[in-house]
Amino acid sequence: MAKVALVTGGASGLGLAVATSLASKGWKISIADLSENSGSAAASSLRGIFHKTNVTDYTSLSTAFQKTFDEFGQIDFVFANAGIVERDSFYKKFPSSGPPPPPDMLSVDIDLKSVIATGYLAQHYMRLNPHGKGGVLVSTSSVGGIYPAPFCPMYSAAKHGVIGFTRSVAKHFYLHDKIRANAILPGTMKTALLSEKEWQTFGETEWTPIEKVVEVVEMLIDEKDNHWGKTVEISGGDHFFREQAEYCNASMRKVMEATDIEQI
């Protein structure tokens, strides 16, 4: 039986590239994206299905999962990939002596909160898979998730959060439900996340090819490698497994290991 992939942000860019590659290998594809025209066209070209999805709305996101499961009877891979970069300056000055307007937190809603909700739903539906083999969750973080990004601090904070979420759930997901959770940390890619003007700030050697990121995603999906709890930085044509920070001392190790759900 063909395997099934659900891809958020799958109508363009990296999401579409991963969906296209998997479809070429015989996977059935479900695209969840806010762009109806692009999403429908992508799904049609891949002989998959499309669900217009607002990933920041739990009902909309959960409906995409339910319809995918109803259509195919299983979900083997979820790519939590939808993302944006904040466009308003966090450092903007306001003349009034009163409180400034609230910051636009949409990047946090999409880049972190929706990733958590996607992981939550992946856990549920992969538990229902009739083959009992769990599945794979790959979440898109960024190199801005391990390095500071002053231009887009909320984006960077959200991407740091994706790494923390992945590392925190990975052990329980794997030991209890055979779900392998990993995160990718791509460098700058030529996608709609940046404008063409912003593209000009980078030299050719500073780009990370989308094809390389697709290769890493498929490496994480591959059952024979059995990767789980990994965070993989991707720069240019190279990838690097990034380990969590070392504990400062034995006491801190004990404190943090006490948060293991198996100990509670």
GROMACS .gro file of C-alpha atoms in nm:
model
  264
    1MET     CA    1   0.000   0.000   0.000
    2ALA     CA    2   0.127   0.347  -0.089
    3LYS     CA    3   0.239   0.569   0.196
    4VAL     CA    4   0.062   0.896   0.270
    5ALA     CA    5   0.215   1.238   0.335
    6LEU     CA    6   0.042   1.549   0.467
    7VAL     CA    7   0.234   1.870   0.398
    8THR     CA    8   0.145   2.207   0.547
    9GLY     CA    9   0.258   2.498   0.333
   10GLY     CA   10   0.270   2.249   0.049
   11ALA     CA   11   0.148   2.474  -0.232
   12SER     CA   12   0.488   2.629  -0.302
   13GLY     CA   13   0.854   2.644  -0.207
   14LEU     CA   14   1.004   2.373   0.009
   15GLY     CA   15   0.671   2.211   0.092
   16LEU     CA   16   0.587   2.165  -0.274
   17ALA     CA   17   0.939   2.039  -0.350
   18VAL     CA   18   0.911   1.770  -0.082
   19ALA     CA   19   0.559   1.677  -0.193
   20THR     CA   20   0.672   1.652  -0.556
   21SER     CA   21   0.968   1.432  -0.471
   22LEU     CA   22   0.759   1.197  -0.257
   23ALA     CA   23   0.487   1.176  -0.522
   24SER     CA   24   0.750   1.070  -0.777
   25LYS     CA   25   0.832   0.780  -0.544
   26GLY     CA   26   0.472   0.663  -0.527
   27TRP     CA   27   0.350   0.844  -0.216
   28LYS     CA   28  -0.005   0.977  -0.191
   29ILE     CA   29   0.001   1.348  -0.115
   30SER     CA   30  -0.229   1.573   0.087
   31ILE     CA   31  -0.151   1.944   0.065
   32ALA     CA   32  -0.273   2.180   0.338
   33ASP     CA   33  -0.225   2.542   0.242
   34LEU     CA   34  -0.407   2.876   0.259
   35SER     CA   35  -0.355   2.943  -0.113
   36GLU     CA   36  -0.646   2.776  -0.288
   37ASN     CA   37  -0.532   2.834  -0.646
   38SER     CA   38  -0.171   2.722  -0.596
   39GLY     CA   39  -0.269   2.439  -0.364
   40SER     CA   40  -0.533   2.298  -0.597
   41ALA     CA   41  -0.295   2.317  -0.892
   42ALA     CA   42  -0.018   2.146  -0.697
   43ALA     CA   43  -0.244   1.868  -0.574
   44SER     CA   44  -0.381   1.812  -0.924
   45SER     CA   45  -0.032   1.787  -1.074
   46LEU     CA   46   0.068   1.534  -0.807
   47ARG     CA   47  -0.259   1.340  -0.825
   48GLY     CA   48  -0.310   1.421  -0.461
   49ILE     CA   49  -0.571   1.607  -0.259
   50PHE     CA   50  -0.584   1.965  -0.137
   51HIS     CA   51  -0.742   2.122   0.170
   52LYS     CA   52  -0.759   2.499   0.203
   53THR     CA   53  -0.612   2.535   0.550
   54ASN     CA   54  -0.545   2.817   0.790
   55VAL     CA   55  -0.281   2.653   1.008
   56THR     CA   56  -0.339   2.910   1.284
   57ASP     CA   57  -0.698   2.787   1.320
   58TYR     CA   58  -0.717   2.452   1.497
   59THR     CA   59  -1.051   2.358   1.344
   60SER     CA   60  -0.921   2.425   0.994
   61LEU     CA   61  -0.599   2.233   1.058
   62SER     CA   62  -0.767   1.937   1.225
   63THR     CA   63  -1.017   1.915   0.940
   64ALA     CA   64  -0.728   1.878   0.694
   65PHE     CA   65  -0.594   1.587   0.900
   66GLN     CA   66  -0.936   1.422   0.931
   67LYS     CA   67  -1.012   1.451   0.559
   68THR     CA   68  -0.669   1.312   0.474
   69PHE     CA   69  -0.721   1.016   0.704
   70ASP     CA   70  -1.073   0.959   0.572
   71GLU     CA   71  -0.946   0.967   0.212
   72PHE     CA   72  -0.642   0.743   0.250
   73GLY     CA   73  -0.696   0.550   0.574
   74GLN     CA   74  -0.355   0.639   0.717
   75ILE     CA   75  -0.100   0.920   0.755
   76ASP     CA   76   0.263   0.807   0.745
   77PHE     CA   77   0.449   1.137   0.722
   78VAL     CA   78   0.363   1.489   0.831
   79PHE     CA   79   0.572   1.785   0.720
   80ALA     CA   80   0.501   2.078   0.955
   81ASN     CA   81   0.638   2.331   0.713
   82ALA     CA   82   0.408   2.635   0.686
   83GLY     CA   83   0.600   2.950   0.777
   84ILE     CA   84   0.643   3.324   0.728
   85VAL     CA   85   0.890   3.596   0.825
   86GLU     CA   86   0.763   3.899   1.015
   87ARG     CA   87   0.741   4.211   0.802
   88ASP     CA   88   0.683   4.483   1.062
   89SER     CA   89   0.993   4.613   1.237
   90PHE     CA   90   1.006   4.507   1.599
   91TYR     CA   91   1.215   4.818   1.664
   92LYS     CA   92   0.976   5.074   1.513
   93LYS     CA   93   0.949   5.399   1.710
   94PHE     CA   94   0.615   5.558   1.799
   95PRO     CA   95   0.571   5.929   1.880
   96SER     CA   96   0.297   5.884   2.138
   97SER     CA   97   0.383   5.881   2.507
   98GLY     CA   98   0.116   5.614   2.560
   99PRO     CA   99   0.143   5.241   2.493
  100PRO     CA  100   0.238   5.146   2.136
  101PRO     CA  101   0.008   4.921   1.931
  102PRO     CA  102   0.063   4.550   1.985
  103PRO     CA  103   0.323   4.377   1.770
  104ASP     CA  104   0.204   4.160   1.483
  105MET     CA  105   0.251   3.810   1.624
  106LEU     CA  106   0.142   3.621   1.312
  107SER     CA  107   0.492   3.482   1.259
  108VAL     CA  108   0.479   3.323   1.606
  109ASP     CA  109   0.129   3.189   1.539
  110ILE     CA  110   0.236   3.024   1.214
  111ASP     CA  111   0.601   2.937   1.280
  112LEU     CA  112   0.557   2.795   1.630
  113LYS     CA  113   0.199   2.758   1.749
  114SER     CA  114   0.081   2.590   1.429
  115VAL     CA  115   0.382   2.357   1.433
  116ILE     CA  116   0.290   2.247   1.785
  117ALA     CA  117  -0.072   2.193   1.679
  118THR     CA  118   0.045   2.001   1.372
  119GLY     CA  119   0.263   1.777   1.589
  120TYR     CA  120  -0.028   1.722   1.828
  121LEU     CA  121  -0.255   1.614   1.542
  122ALA     CA  122   0.016   1.399   1.383
  123GLN     CA  123   0.049   1.210   1.710
  124HIS     CA  124  -0.325   1.139   1.719
  125TYR     CA  125  -0.368   1.023   1.362
  126MET     CA  126  -0.047   0.822   1.349
  127ARG     CA  127  -0.171   0.632   1.654
  128LEU     CA  128  -0.472   0.535   1.441
  129ASN     CA  129  -0.267   0.400   1.150
  130PRO     CA  130  -0.389   0.045   1.084
  131HIS     CA  131  -0.037  -0.083   1.016
  132GLY     CA  132   0.070   0.002   1.373
  133LYS     CA  133   0.405   0.139   1.257
  134GLY     CA  134   0.365   0.496   1.378
  135GLY     CA  135   0.501   0.753   1.136
  136VAL     CA  136   0.741   1.042   1.085
  137LEU     CA  137   0.702   1.408   1.181
  138VAL     CA  138   0.948   1.660   1.037
  139SER     CA  139   0.912   2.022   1.147
  140THR     CA  140   1.075   2.313   0.968
  141SER     CA  141   1.284   2.527   1.199
  142SER     CA  142   1.565   2.743   1.061
  143VAL     CA  143   1.925   2.839   1.116
  144GLY     CA  144   1.753   3.131   1.289
  145GLY     CA  145   1.652   2.872   1.546
  146ILE     CA  146   2.008   2.831   1.671
  147TYR     CA  147   2.164   3.166   1.577
  148PRO     CA  148   2.031   3.515   1.659
  149ALA     CA  149   1.846   3.693   1.379
  150PRO     CA  150   1.812   4.061   1.478
  151PHE     CA  151   1.613   4.153   1.166
  152CYS     CA  152   1.332   3.911   1.261
  153PRO     CA  153   1.344   3.840   1.637
  154MET     CA  154   0.995   3.693   1.661
  155TYR     CA  155   1.066   3.457   1.370
  156SER     CA  156   1.391   3.355   1.539
  157ALA     CA  157   1.215   3.302   1.873
  158ALA     CA  158   0.954   3.084   1.705
  159LYS     CA  159   1.215   2.876   1.524
  160HIS     CA  160   1.407   2.827   1.850
  161GLY     CA  161   1.077   2.704   1.992
  162VAL     CA  162   1.035   2.446   1.716
  163ILE     CA  163   1.366   2.289   1.815
  164GLY     CA  164   1.269   2.285   2.181
  165PHE     CA  165   0.933   2.129   2.100
  166THR     CA  166   1.087   1.861   1.879
  167ARG     CA  167   1.352   1.763   2.132
  168SER     CA  168   1.097   1.756   2.412
  169VAL     CA  169   0.841   1.527   2.245
  170ALA     CA  170   1.076   1.304   2.044
  171LYS     CA  171   1.152   1.042   2.308
  172HIS     CA  172   0.792   0.991   2.417
  173PHE     CA  173   0.666   0.988   2.059
  174TYR     CA  174   0.916   0.722   1.961
  175LEU     CA  175   0.903   0.495   2.265
  176HIS     CA  176   0.524   0.494   2.296
  177ASP     CA  177   0.391   0.535   1.944
  178LYS     CA  178   0.681   0.468   1.705
  179ILE     CA  179   0.660   0.825   1.578
  180ARG     CA  180   0.997   0.965   1.475
  181ALA     CA  181   1.002   1.342   1.531
  182ASN     CA  182   1.284   1.549   1.383
  183ALA     CA  183   1.347   1.912   1.286
  184ILE     CA  184   1.531   2.065   0.993
  185LEU     CA  185   1.722   2.394   1.012
  186PRO     CA  186   1.769   2.516   0.655
  187GLY     CA  187   1.985   2.808   0.557
  188THR     CA  188   1.852   3.073   0.320
  189MET     CA  189   1.663   2.927   0.024
  190LYS     CA  190   1.524   3.095  -0.286
  191THR     CA  191   1.158   3.075  -0.187
  192ALA     CA  192   0.875   3.325  -0.146
  193LEU     CA  193   0.975   3.368   0.219
  194LEU     CA  194   1.210   3.642   0.095
  195SER     CA  195   1.154   3.905  -0.171
  196GLU     CA  196   1.370   3.921  -0.483
  197LYS     CA  197   1.525   4.241  -0.345
  198GLU     CA  198   1.626   4.052  -0.031
  199TRP     CA  199   1.773   3.778  -0.248
  200GLN     CA  200   2.027   4.031  -0.372
  201THR     CA  201   2.189   4.050  -0.028
  202PHE     CA  202   2.327   3.696  -0.062
  203GLY     CA  203   2.599   3.560  -0.286
  204GLU     CA  204   2.550   3.235  -0.474
  205THR     CA  205   2.763   3.038  -0.228
  206GLU     CA  206   2.540   3.149   0.060
  207TRP     CA  207   2.223   2.990  -0.072
  208THR     CA  208   2.104   2.648   0.039
  209PRO     CA  209   1.958   2.457  -0.257
  210ILE     CA  210   1.603   2.338  -0.204
  211GLU     CA  211   1.711   2.004  -0.352
  212LYS     CA  212   1.955   1.956  -0.064
  213VAL     CA  213   1.684   2.025   0.194
  214VAL     CA  214   1.453   1.776   0.022
  215GLU     CA  215   1.736   1.521   0.040
  216VAL     CA  216   1.766   1.574   0.418
  217VAL     CA  217   1.390   1.546   0.471
  218GLU     CA  218   1.386   1.216   0.284
  219MET     CA  219   1.685   1.096   0.485
  220LEU     CA  220   1.483   1.160   0.802
  221ILE     CA  221   1.183   0.976   0.659
  222ASP     CA  222   1.390   0.672   0.562
  223GLU     CA  223   1.307   0.383   0.795
  224LYS     CA  224   1.645   0.213   0.770
  225ASP     CA  225   1.822   0.512   0.926
  226ASN     CA  226   1.560   0.532   1.203
  227HIS     CA  227   1.636   0.895   1.291
  228TRP     CA  228   1.438   1.048   1.576
  229GLY     CA  229   1.495   1.350   1.798
  230LYS     CA  230   1.741   1.495   1.545
  231THR     CA  231   1.790   1.860   1.454
  232VAL     CA  232   1.968   1.893   1.122
  233GLU     CA  233   2.128   2.219   1.011
  234ILE     CA  234   2.157   2.258   0.633
  235SER     CA  235   2.396   2.506   0.473
  236GLY     CA  236   2.480   2.502   0.105
  237GLY     CA  237   2.536   2.142   0.005
  238ASP     CA  238   2.617   2.023   0.357
  239HIS     CA  239   2.413   1.909   0.655
  240PHE     CA  240   2.508   1.882   1.021
  241PHE     CA  241   2.344   1.702   1.311
  242ARG     CA  242   2.323   1.960   1.590
  243GLU     CA  243   2.326   1.830   1.946
  244GLN     CA  244   2.147   1.995   2.236
  245ALA     CA  245   2.349   2.218   2.468
  246GLU     CA  246   2.555   2.035   2.727
  247TYR     CA  247   2.427   2.044   3.084
  248CYS     CA  248   2.618   2.297   3.291
  249ASN     CA  249   2.664   2.044   3.572
  250ALA     CA  250   2.534   1.715   3.709
  251SER     CA  251   2.266   1.888   3.916
  252MET     CA  252   2.113   2.051   3.609
  253ARG     CA  253   2.117   1.720   3.425
  254LYS     CA  254   1.924   1.566   3.715
  255VAL     CA  255   1.675   1.854   3.724
  256MET     CA  256   1.600   1.836   3.353
  257GLU     CA  257   1.592   1.458   3.336
  258ALA     CA  258   1.330   1.473   3.612
  259THR     CA  259   1.096   1.634   3.357
  260ASP     CA  260   1.096   1.310   3.157
  261ILE     CA  261   0.734   1.203   3.141
  262GLU     CA  262   0.838   0.849   3.233
  263GLN     CA  263   0.951   0.983   3.570
  264ILE     CA  264   0.631   1.173   3.650
   0.00000   0.00000   0.00000
